[in-house]
Amino acid sequence: IVEHGGSIITLAGDEIVAVWPTTDMGSPEAAVLWAARAAMVIQEKVSQLAPVGGYPIRLRAGIGFGPAWLLDIGRERGRRVFVPVGPAIYEMGYAQKAVAASETGVSVTVRSLLGTHARTEAASGRPAVCRLTTVDPIPGLPPASARSHRQVSPELAARYVPDAVLERMLSGHGKFQPEFAPITAMFVTFRTER
């Protein structure tokens, strides 16, 4: 995700929510193209993983586009708890639920923004979702603004991050900053299935 200009904004159990801010990526089209390319690379890498307990590892991903923000829902053990909300998050979740394991769903808005750089098929049962089948390679790297992240002090971050991330930061692994960045959204669920 980070190699493709995205930022992971939350980990929830076996799910990841990542964003590609259009301001960092240069345009809505660039943001969805980098997110779609990341989804395809992740799908390929996961398909090469060895089965766990005889079950292949598969994931479903969804990509949505639009405004989003982090809703502050209060404190848990002295830490702030944020939940991503907004039209992009809704589209992302809807697209992810419309496809099968090992597939990536995209909203019609994302499909339109991808233009001729991707191929899709209709997702069964959900007219507002397409199944992403291929994405053209993207030459070069994401824009520099999407690859650079501000450094955050551990004292400030301690109020906002999960214990596991905080422990890593405090143990001397201070380069753990890609998780703290200001949106095309991608929703990934890891499941094991026979």
mmCIF file with all atom_site columns, C-alpha atoms in Angstrom:
data_model
loop_
_atom_site.group_PDB
_atom_site.id
_atom_site.type_symbol
_atom_site.label_atom_id
_atom_site.label_alt_id
_atom_site.label_comp_id
_atom_site.label_asym_id
_atom_site.label_entity_id
_atom_site.label_seq_id
_atom_site.pdbx_PDB_ins_code
_atom_site.Cartn_x
_atom_site.Cartn_y
_atom_site.Cartn_z
_atom_site.occupancy
_atom_site.B_iso_or_equiv
_atom_site.pdbx_formal_charge
_atom_site.auth_seq_id
_atom_site.auth_comp_id
_atom_site.auth_asym_id
_atom_site.auth_atom_id
_atom_site.pdbx_PDB_model_num
ATOM 1   C CA . ILE A 1 1   ? 0.000   0.000   0.000   1.00 0.00 ? 1   ILE A CA 1
ATOM 2   C CA . VAL A 1 2   ? 2.690   2.484   1.011   1.00 0.00 ? 2   VAL A CA 1
ATOM 3   C CA . GLU A 1 3   ? 4.793   1.594   -2.067  1.00 0.00 ? 3   GLU A CA 1
ATOM 4   C CA . HIS A 1 4   ? 1.830   2.728   -4.178  1.00 0.00 ? 4   HIS A CA 1
ATOM 5   C CA . GLY A 1 5   ? 1.351   6.069   -2.389  1.00 0.00 ? 5   GLY A CA 1
ATOM 6   C CA . GLY A 1 6   ? -1.358  4.948   0.052   1.00 0.00 ? 6   GLY A CA 1
ATOM 7   C CA . SER A 1 7   ? -1.568  5.366   3.805   1.00 0.00 ? 7   SER A CA 1
ATOM 8   C CA . ILE A 1 8   ? -3.012  2.812   6.198   1.00 0.00 ? 8   ILE A CA 1
ATOM 9   C CA . ILE A 1 9   ? -5.419  4.662   8.485   1.00 0.00 ? 9   ILE A CA 1
ATOM 10  C CA . THR A 1 10  ? -6.849  1.830   10.547  1.00 0.00 ? 10  THR A CA 1
ATOM 11  C CA . LEU A 1 11  ? -6.469  -1.851  11.298  1.00 0.00 ? 11  LEU A CA 1
ATOM 12  C CA . ALA A 1 12  ? -9.602  -3.580  12.543  1.00 0.00 ? 12  ALA A CA 1
ATOM 13  C CA . GLY A 1 13  ? -9.146  -7.255  13.235  1.00 0.00 ? 13  GLY A CA 1
ATOM 14  C CA . ASP A 1 14  ? -8.445  -8.839  9.854   1.00 0.00 ? 14  ASP A CA 1
ATOM 15  C CA . GLU A 1 15  ? -9.285  -5.683  7.914   1.00 0.00 ? 15  GLU A CA 1
ATOM 16  C CA . ILE A 1 16  ? -7.234  -2.732  6.686   1.00 0.00 ? 16  ILE A CA 1
ATOM 17  C CA . VAL A 1 17  ? -8.476  0.685   5.569   1.00 0.00 ? 17  VAL A CA 1
ATOM 18  C CA . ALA A 1 18  ? -6.054  2.682   3.435   1.00 0.00 ? 18  ALA A CA 1
ATOM 19  C CA . VAL A 1 19  ? -6.424  6.024   1.666   1.00 0.00 ? 19  VAL A CA 1
ATOM 20  C CA . TRP A 1 20  ? -4.902  7.808   -1.316  1.00 0.00 ? 20  TRP A CA 1
ATOM 21  C CA . PRO A 1 21  ? -5.568  11.548  -0.758  1.00 0.00 ? 21  PRO A CA 1
ATOM 22  C CA . THR A 1 22  ? -6.241  13.274  -4.067  1.00 0.00 ? 22  THR A CA 1
ATOM 23  C CA . THR A 1 23  ? -4.273  16.324  -2.905  1.00 0.00 ? 23  THR A CA 1
ATOM 24  C CA . ASP A 1 24  ? -1.183  14.130  -2.438  1.00 0.00 ? 24  ASP A CA 1
ATOM 25  C CA . MET A 1 25  ? -1.703  12.122  -5.620  1.00 0.00 ? 25  MET A CA 1
ATOM 26  C CA . GLY A 1 26  ? -2.305  15.113  -7.908  1.00 0.00 ? 26  GLY A CA 1
ATOM 27  C CA . SER A 1 27  ? -5.798  14.224  -9.149  1.00 0.00 ? 27  SER A CA 1
ATOM 28  C CA . PRO A 1 28  ? -8.750  11.911  -8.480  1.00 0.00 ? 28  PRO A CA 1
ATOM 29  C CA . GLU A 1 29  ? -7.747  9.829   -11.522 1.00 0.00 ? 29  GLU A CA 1
ATOM 30  C CA . ALA A 1 30  ? -4.201  9.335   -10.217 1.00 0.00 ? 30  ALA A CA 1
ATOM 31  C CA . ALA A 1 31  ? -5.446  8.456   -6.722  1.00 0.00 ? 31  ALA A CA 1
ATOM 32  C CA . VAL A 1 32  ? -7.808  5.700   -7.925  1.00 0.00 ? 32  VAL A CA 1
ATOM 33  C CA . LEU A 1 33  ? -5.238  4.387   -10.418 1.00 0.00 ? 33  LEU A CA 1
ATOM 34  C CA . TRP A 1 34  ? -2.580  3.987   -7.694  1.00 0.00 ? 34  TRP A CA 1
ATOM 35  C CA . ALA A 1 35  ? -5.137  2.396   -5.333  1.00 0.00 ? 35  ALA A CA 1
ATOM 36  C CA . ALA A 1 36  ? -6.283  -0.025  -8.040  1.00 0.00 ? 36  ALA A CA 1
ATOM 37  C CA . ARG A 1 37  ? -2.706  -0.928  -8.931  1.00 0.00 ? 37  ARG A CA 1
ATOM 38  C CA . ALA A 1 38  ? -1.950  -1.545  -5.239  1.00 0.00 ? 38  ALA A CA 1
ATOM 39  C CA . ALA A 1 39  ? -4.997  -3.835  -4.999  1.00 0.00 ? 39  ALA A CA 1
ATOM 40  C CA . MET A 1 40  ? -3.832  -5.879  -7.984  1.00 0.00 ? 40  MET A CA 1
ATOM 41  C CA . VAL A 1 41  ? -0.284  -6.217  -6.616  1.00 0.00 ? 41  VAL A CA 1
ATOM 42  C CA . ILE A 1 42  ? -1.609  -7.244  -3.186  1.00 0.00 ? 42  ILE A CA 1
ATOM 43  C CA . GLN A 1 43  ? -3.939  -9.816  -4.766  1.00 0.00 ? 43  GLN A CA 1
ATOM 44  C CA . GLU A 1 44  ? -1.003  -11.273 -6.733  1.00 0.00 ? 44  GLU A CA 1
ATOM 45  C CA . LYS A 1 45  ? 1.282   -11.447 -3.691  1.00 0.00 ? 45  LYS A CA 1
ATOM 46  C CA . VAL A 1 46  ? -1.413  -13.046 -1.522  1.00 0.00 ? 46  VAL A CA 1
ATOM 47  C CA . SER A 1 47  ? -2.117  -15.664 -4.200  1.00 0.00 ? 47  SER A CA 1
ATOM 48  C CA . GLN A 1 48  ? 1.494   -16.812 -3.879  1.00 0.00 ? 48  GLN A CA 1
ATOM 49  C CA . LEU A 1 49  ? 1.353   -17.364 -0.094  1.00 0.00 ? 49  LEU A CA 1
ATOM 50  C CA . ALA A 1 50  ? 1.426   -20.902 1.212   1.00 0.00 ? 50  ALA A CA 1
ATOM 51  C CA . PRO A 1 51  ? -1.878  -22.218 2.614   1.00 0.00 ? 51  PRO A CA 1
ATOM 52  C CA . VAL A 1 52  ? -2.322  -22.077 6.374   1.00 0.00 ? 52  VAL A CA 1
ATOM 53  C CA . GLY A 1 53  ? -3.616  -25.295 7.889   1.00 0.00 ? 53  GLY A CA 1
ATOM 54  C CA . GLY A 1 54  ? -4.579  -26.494 4.424   1.00 0.00 ? 54  GLY A CA 1
ATOM 55  C CA . TYR A 1 55  ? -6.611  -23.346 3.688   1.00 0.00 ? 55  TYR A CA 1
ATOM 56  C CA . PRO A 1 56  ? -5.500  -20.878 0.996   1.00 0.00 ? 56  PRO A CA 1
ATOM 57  C CA . ILE A 1 57  ? -5.191  -17.268 2.072   1.00 0.00 ? 57  ILE A CA 1
ATOM 58  C CA . ARG A 1 58  ? -7.546  -15.080 0.069   1.00 0.00 ? 58  ARG A CA 1
ATOM 59  C CA . LEU A 1 59  ? -8.681  -11.510 0.337   1.00 0.00 ? 59  LEU A CA 1
ATOM 60  C CA . ARG A 1 60  ? -11.457 -9.318  -0.937  1.00 0.00 ? 60  ARG A CA 1
ATOM 61  C CA . ALA A 1 61  ? -10.798 -5.656  -1.557  1.00 0.00 ? 61  ALA A CA 1
ATOM 62  C CA . GLY A 1 62  ? -13.067 -2.712  -2.318  1.00 0.00 ? 62  GLY A CA 1
ATOM 63  C CA . ILE A 1 63  ? -12.183 0.701   -3.706  1.00 0.00 ? 63  ILE A CA 1
ATOM 64  C CA . GLY A 1 64  ? -14.405 3.759   -3.320  1.00 0.00 ? 64  GLY A CA 1
ATOM 65  C CA . PHE A 1 65  ? -13.929 7.458   -4.036  1.00 0.00 ? 65  PHE A CA 1
ATOM 66  C CA . GLY A 1 66  ? -15.172 10.644  -2.415  1.00 0.00 ? 66  GLY A CA 1
ATOM 67  C CA . PRO A 1 67  ? -14.852 12.690  0.748   1.00 0.00 ? 67  PRO A CA 1
ATOM 68  C CA . ALA A 1 68  ? -14.009 10.980  4.027   1.00 0.00 ? 68  ALA A CA 1
ATOM 69  C CA . TRP A 1 69  ? -12.909 11.959  7.499   1.00 0.00 ? 69  TRP A CA 1
ATOM 70  C CA . LEU A 1 70  ? -11.989 10.403  10.811  1.00 0.00 ? 70  LEU A CA 1
ATOM 71  C CA . LEU A 1 71  ? -14.789 10.553  13.377  1.00 0.00 ? 71  LEU A CA 1
ATOM 72  C CA . ASP A 1 72  ? -13.499 10.925  16.935  1.00 0.00 ? 72  ASP A CA 1
ATOM 73  C CA . ILE A 1 73  ? -15.675 8.574   19.002  1.00 0.00 ? 73  ILE A CA 1
ATOM 74  C CA . GLY A 1 74  ? -13.952 9.183   22.324  1.00 0.00 ? 74  GLY A CA 1
ATOM 75  C CA . ARG A 1 75  ? -11.381 7.530   24.501  1.00 0.00 ? 75  ARG A CA 1
ATOM 76  C CA . GLU A 1 76  ? -10.444 3.985   25.335  1.00 0.00 ? 76  GLU A CA 1
ATOM 77  C CA . ARG A 1 77  ? -7.869  3.557   28.116  1.00 0.00 ? 77  ARG A CA 1
ATOM 78  C CA . GLY A 1 78  ? -6.628  7.111   27.601  1.00 0.00 ? 78  GLY A CA 1
ATOM 79  C CA . ARG A 1 79  ? -6.283  6.829   23.823  1.00 0.00 ? 79  ARG A CA 1
ATOM 80  C CA . ARG A 1 80  ? -8.383  8.543   21.186  1.00 0.00 ? 80  ARG A CA 1
ATOM 81  C CA . VAL A 1 81  ? -10.523 6.233   19.032  1.00 0.00 ? 81  VAL A CA 1
ATOM 82  C CA . PHE A 1 82  ? -11.190 7.250   15.431  1.00 0.00 ? 82  PHE A CA 1
ATOM 83  C CA . VAL A 1 83  ? -13.503 5.667   12.863  1.00 0.00 ? 83  VAL A CA 1
ATOM 84  C CA . PRO A 1 84  ? -13.241 6.484   9.150   1.00 0.00 ? 84  PRO A CA 1
ATOM 85  C CA . VAL A 1 85  ? -16.599 7.684   7.743   1.00 0.00 ? 85  VAL A CA 1
ATOM 86  C CA . GLY A 1 86  ? -17.991 9.333   4.629   1.00 0.00 ? 86  GLY A CA 1
ATOM 87  C CA . PRO A 1 87  ? -19.075 8.519   1.078   1.00 0.00 ? 87  PRO A CA 1
ATOM 88  C CA . ALA A 1 88  ? -15.668 7.061   0.105   1.00 0.00 ? 88  ALA A CA 1
ATOM 89  C CA . ILE A 1 89  ? -15.795 4.639   3.034   1.00 0.00 ? 89  ILE A CA 1
ATOM 90  C CA . TYR A 1 90  ? -19.378 3.631   2.218   1.00 0.00 ? 90  TYR A CA 1
ATOM 91  C CA . GLU A 1 91  ? -18.488 3.001   -1.463  1.00 0.00 ? 91  GLU A CA 1
ATOM 92  C CA . MET A 1 92  ? -15.399 1.066   -0.429  1.00 0.00 ? 92  MET A CA 1
ATOM 93  C CA . GLY A 1 93  ? -17.314 -1.249  1.907   1.00 0.00 ? 93  GLY A CA 1
ATOM 94  C CA . TYR A 1 94  ? -20.140 -1.754  -0.587  1.00 0.00 ? 94  TYR A CA 1
ATOM 95  C CA . ALA A 1 95  ? -17.673 -2.632  -3.370  1.00 0.00 ? 95  ALA A CA 1
ATOM 96  C CA . GLN A 1 96  ? -15.761 -5.032  -1.133  1.00 0.00 ? 96  GLN A CA 1
ATOM 97  C CA . LYS A 1 97  ? -18.902 -6.924  -0.119  1.00 0.00 ? 97  LYS A CA 1
ATOM 98  C CA . ALA A 1 98  ? -20.020 -7.304  -3.752  1.00 0.00 ? 98  ALA A CA 1
ATOM 99  C CA . VAL A 1 99  ? -17.113 -9.483  -4.856  1.00 0.00 ? 99  VAL A CA 1
ATOM 100 C CA . ALA A 1 100 ? -15.881 -12.968 -4.018  1.00 0.00 ? 100 ALA A CA 1
ATOM 101 C CA . ALA A 1 101 ? -12.675 -13.974 -2.248  1.00 0.00 ? 101 ALA A CA 1
ATOM 102 C CA . SER A 1 102 ? -9.562  -13.114 -4.287  1.00 0.00 ? 102 SER A CA 1
ATOM 103 C CA . GLU A 1 103 ? -11.395 -10.293 -6.105  1.00 0.00 ? 103 GLU A CA 1
ATOM 104 C CA . THR A 1 104 ? -11.398 -6.498  -5.945  1.00 0.00 ? 104 THR A CA 1
ATOM 105 C CA . GLY A 1 105 ? -14.622 -4.518  -6.295  1.00 0.00 ? 105 GLY A CA 1
ATOM 106 C CA . VAL A 1 106 ? -14.732 -0.907  -7.475  1.00 0.00 ? 106 VAL A CA 1
ATOM 107 C CA . SER A 1 107 ? -17.580 1.569   -7.339  1.00 0.00 ? 107 SER A CA 1
ATOM 108 C CA . VAL A 1 108 ? -18.945 3.002   -10.585 1.00 0.00 ? 108 VAL A CA 1
ATOM 109 C CA . THR A 1 109 ? -17.287 6.311   -9.683  1.00 0.00 ? 109 THR A CA 1
ATOM 110 C CA . VAL A 1 110 ? -13.914 4.580   -9.388  1.00 0.00 ? 110 VAL A CA 1
ATOM 111 C CA . ARG A 1 111 ? -14.562 2.688   -12.636 1.00 0.00 ? 111 ARG A CA 1
ATOM 112 C CA . SER A 1 112 ? -15.216 5.966   -14.416 1.00 0.00 ? 112 SER A CA 1
ATOM 113 C CA . LEU A 1 113 ? -12.063 7.585   -12.989 1.00 0.00 ? 113 LEU A CA 1
ATOM 114 C CA . LEU A 1 114 ? -9.922  4.611   -14.057 1.00 0.00 ? 114 LEU A CA 1
ATOM 115 C CA . GLY A 1 115 ? -10.876 5.270   -17.685 1.00 0.00 ? 115 GLY A CA 1
ATOM 116 C CA . THR A 1 116 ? -8.933  3.159   -20.174 1.00 0.00 ? 116 THR A CA 1
ATOM 117 C CA . HIS A 1 117 ? -6.246  2.231   -17.614 1.00 0.00 ? 117 HIS A CA 1
ATOM 118 C CA . ALA A 1 118 ? -8.220  -0.737  -16.210 1.00 0.00 ? 118 ALA A CA 1
ATOM 119 C CA . ARG A 1 119 ? -10.582 -3.489  -17.213 1.00 0.00 ? 119 ARG A CA 1
ATOM 120 C CA . THR A 1 120 ? -13.594 -4.555  -15.181 1.00 0.00 ? 120 THR A CA 1
ATOM 121 C CA . GLU A 1 121 ? -16.558 -6.914  -15.312 1.00 0.00 ? 121 GLU A CA 1
ATOM 122 C CA . ALA A 1 122 ? -19.982 -6.546  -13.751 1.00 0.00 ? 122 ALA A CA 1
ATOM 123 C CA . ALA A 1 123 ? -20.179 -7.833  -10.180 1.00 0.00 ? 123 ALA A CA 1
ATOM 124 C CA . SER A 1 124 ? -23.040 -10.255 -9.694  1.00 0.00 ? 124 SER A CA 1
ATOM 125 C CA . GLY A 1 125 ? -26.047 -8.873  -7.870  1.00 0.00 ? 125 GLY A CA 1
ATOM 126 C CA . ARG A 1 126 ? -24.770 -5.347  -7.277  1.00 0.00 ? 126 ARG A CA 1
ATOM 127 C CA . PRO A 1 127 ? -25.274 -3.005  -10.245 1.00 0.00 ? 127 PRO A CA 1
ATOM 128 C CA . ALA A 1 128 ? -23.231 -0.161  -8.732  1.00 0.00 ? 128 ALA A CA 1
ATOM 129 C CA . VAL A 1 129 ? -20.072 -2.307  -8.448  1.00 0.00 ? 129 VAL A CA 1
ATOM 130 C CA . CYS A 1 130 ? -17.584 -3.668  -10.973 1.00 0.00 ? 130 CYS A CA 1
ATOM 131 C CA . ARG A 1 131 ? -15.042 -6.434  -10.459 1.00 0.00 ? 131 ARG A CA 1
ATOM 132 C CA . LEU A 1 132 ? -11.543 -5.190  -11.257 1.00 0.00 ? 132 LEU A CA 1
ATOM 133 C CA . THR A 1 133 ? -9.754  -7.644  -13.558 1.00 0.00 ? 133 THR A CA 1
ATOM 134 C CA . THR A 1 134 ? -6.627  -5.804  -14.760 1.00 0.00 ? 134 THR A CA 1
ATOM 135 C CA . VAL A 1 135 ? -4.899  -2.466  -14.251 1.00 0.00 ? 135 VAL A CA 1
ATOM 136 C CA . ASP A 1 136 ? -2.235  -1.103  -16.552 1.00 0.00 ? 136 ASP A CA 1
ATOM 137 C CA . PRO A 1 137 ? 1.259   -0.825  -15.055 1.00 0.00 ? 137 PRO A CA 1
ATOM 138 C CA . ILE A 1 138 ? 2.092   2.671   -13.850 1.00 0.00 ? 138 ILE A CA 1
ATOM 139 C CA . PRO A 1 139 ? 5.517   3.989   -14.844 1.00 0.00 ? 139 PRO A CA 1
ATOM 140 C CA . GLY A 1 140 ? 7.615   5.574   -12.131 1.00 0.00 ? 140 GLY A CA 1
ATOM 141 C CA . LEU A 1 141 ? 6.750   6.249   -8.512  1.00 0.00 ? 141 LEU A CA 1
ATOM 142 C CA . PRO A 1 142 ? 3.744   7.899   -6.866  1.00 0.00 ? 142 PRO A CA 1
ATOM 143 C CA . PRO A 1 143 ? 4.063   11.683  -6.455  1.00 0.00 ? 143 PRO A CA 1
ATOM 144 C CA . ALA A 1 144 ? 6.671   12.672  -3.854  1.00 0.00 ? 144 ALA A CA 1
ATOM 145 C CA . SER A 1 145 ? 3.999   14.223  -1.609  1.00 0.00 ? 145 SER A CA 1
ATOM 146 C CA . ALA A 1 146 ? 2.303   10.815  -1.341  1.00 0.00 ? 146 ALA A CA 1
ATOM 147 C CA . ARG A 1 147 ? 5.572   9.151   -0.292  1.00 0.00 ? 147 ARG A CA 1
ATOM 148 C CA . SER A 1 148 ? 6.622   11.650  2.375   1.00 0.00 ? 148 SER A CA 1
ATOM 149 C CA . HIS A 1 149 ? 5.029   11.730  5.782   1.00 0.00 ? 149 HIS A CA 1
ATOM 150 C CA . ARG A 1 150 ? 5.543   14.114  8.665   1.00 0.00 ? 150 ARG A CA 1
ATOM 151 C CA . GLN A 1 151 ? 7.379   12.761  11.670  1.00 0.00 ? 151 GLN A CA 1
ATOM 152 C CA . VAL A 1 152 ? 5.186   12.445  14.761  1.00 0.00 ? 152 VAL A CA 1
ATOM 153 C CA . SER A 1 153 ? 6.592   12.435  18.284  1.00 0.00 ? 153 SER A CA 1
ATOM 154 C CA . PRO A 1 154 ? 5.832   9.292   20.334  1.00 0.00 ? 154 PRO A CA 1
ATOM 155 C CA . GLU A 1 155 ? 4.324   11.454  23.093  1.00 0.00 ? 155 GLU A CA 1
ATOM 156 C CA . LEU A 1 156 ? 1.755   12.925  20.727  1.00 0.00 ? 156 LEU A CA 1
ATOM 157 C CA . ALA A 1 157 ? 1.132   9.661   18.908  1.00 0.00 ? 157 ALA A CA 1
ATOM 158 C CA . ALA A 1 158 ? 0.559   7.769   22.174  1.00 0.00 ? 158 ALA A CA 1
ATOM 159 C CA . ARG A 1 159 ? -2.897  9.328   22.473  1.00 0.00 ? 159 ARG A CA 1
ATOM 160 C CA . TYR A 1 160 ? -3.957  8.167   19.018  1.00 0.00 ? 160 TYR A CA 1
ATOM 161 C CA . VAL A 1 161 ? -2.382  4.829   18.172  1.00 0.00 ? 161 VAL A CA 1
ATOM 162 C CA . PRO A 1 162 ? -2.994  1.212   19.161  1.00 0.00 ? 162 PRO A CA 1
ATOM 163 C CA . ASP A 1 163 ? -0.723  -0.275  21.826  1.00 0.00 ? 163 ASP A CA 1
ATOM 164 C CA . ALA A 1 164 ? 1.136   -2.508  19.323  1.00 0.00 ? 164 ALA A CA 1
ATOM 165 C CA . VAL A 1 165 ? 2.119   0.468   17.156  1.00 0.00 ? 165 VAL A CA 1
ATOM 166 C CA . LEU A 1 166 ? 3.094   2.552   20.202  1.00 0.00 ? 166 LEU A CA 1
ATOM 167 C CA . GLU A 1 167 ? 5.264   -0.271  21.564  1.00 0.00 ? 167 GLU A CA 1
ATOM 168 C CA . ARG A 1 168 ? 7.073   -0.524  18.234  1.00 0.00 ? 168 ARG A CA 1
ATOM 169 C CA . MET A 1 169 ? 7.710   3.214   18.171  1.00 0.00 ? 169 MET A CA 1
ATOM 170 C CA . LEU A 1 170 ? 8.985   3.297   21.737  1.00 0.00 ? 170 LEU A CA 1
ATOM 171 C CA . SER A 1 171 ? 11.235  0.263   21.192  1.00 0.00 ? 171 SER A CA 1
ATOM 172 C CA . GLY A 1 172 ? 13.433  2.285   18.863  1.00 0.00 ? 172 GLY A CA 1
ATOM 173 C CA . HIS A 1 173 ? 11.726  1.585   15.552  1.00 0.00 ? 173 HIS A CA 1
ATOM 174 C CA . GLY A 1 174 ? 11.002  5.263   14.979  1.00 0.00 ? 174 GLY A CA 1
ATOM 175 C CA . LYS A 1 175 ? 10.602  4.843   11.210  1.00 0.00 ? 175 LYS A CA 1
ATOM 176 C CA . PHE A 1 176 ? 7.060   3.465   11.653  1.00 0.00 ? 176 PHE A CA 1
ATOM 177 C CA . GLN A 1 177 ? 5.488   6.679   10.324  1.00 0.00 ? 177 GLN A CA 1
ATOM 178 C CA . PRO A 1 178 ? 3.516   5.687   7.164   1.00 0.00 ? 178 PRO A CA 1
ATOM 179 C CA . GLU A 1 179 ? 0.566   4.843   9.389   1.00 0.00 ? 179 GLU A CA 1
ATOM 180 C CA . PHE A 1 180 ? 0.149   8.518   10.349  1.00 0.00 ? 180 PHE A CA 1
ATOM 181 C CA . ALA A 1 181 ? -0.917  10.513  7.319   1.00 0.00 ? 181 ALA A CA 1
ATOM 182 C CA . PRO A 1 182 ? -3.845  12.714  6.394   1.00 0.00 ? 182 PRO A CA 1
ATOM 183 C CA . ILE A 1 183 ? -8.767  9.954   -0.175  1.00 0.00 ? 183 ILE A CA 1
ATOM 184 C CA . THR A 1 184 ? -9.485  7.054   -2.537  1.00 0.00 ? 184 THR A CA 1
ATOM 185 C CA . ALA A 1 185 ? -10.100 4.293   -0.031  1.00 0.00 ? 185 ALA A CA 1
ATOM 186 C CA . MET A 1 186 ? -9.375  0.578   -0.172  1.00 0.00 ? 186 MET A CA 1
ATOM 187 C CA . PHE A 1 187 ? -10.884 -1.976  2.191   1.00 0.00 ? 187 PHE A CA 1
ATOM 188 C CA . VAL A 1 188 ? -9.143  -5.319  2.444   1.00 0.00 ? 188 VAL A CA 1
ATOM 189 C CA . THR A 1 189 ? -10.374 -8.361  4.358   1.00 0.00 ? 189 THR A CA 1
ATOM 190 C CA . PHE A 1 190 ? -8.134  -11.382 4.826   1.00 0.00 ? 190 PHE A CA 1
ATOM 191 C CA . ARG A 1 191 ? -9.954  -14.708 5.122   1.00 0.00 ? 191 ARG A CA 1
ATOM 192 C CA . THR A 1 192 ? -8.964  -18.325 4.845   1.00 0.00 ? 192 THR A CA 1
ATOM 193 C CA . GLU A 1 193 ? -11.286 -20.530 2.792   1.00 0.00 ? 193 GLU A CA 1
ATOM 194 C CA . ARG A 1 194 ? -11.124 -23.996 1.274   1.00 0.00 ? 194 ARG A CA 1
#
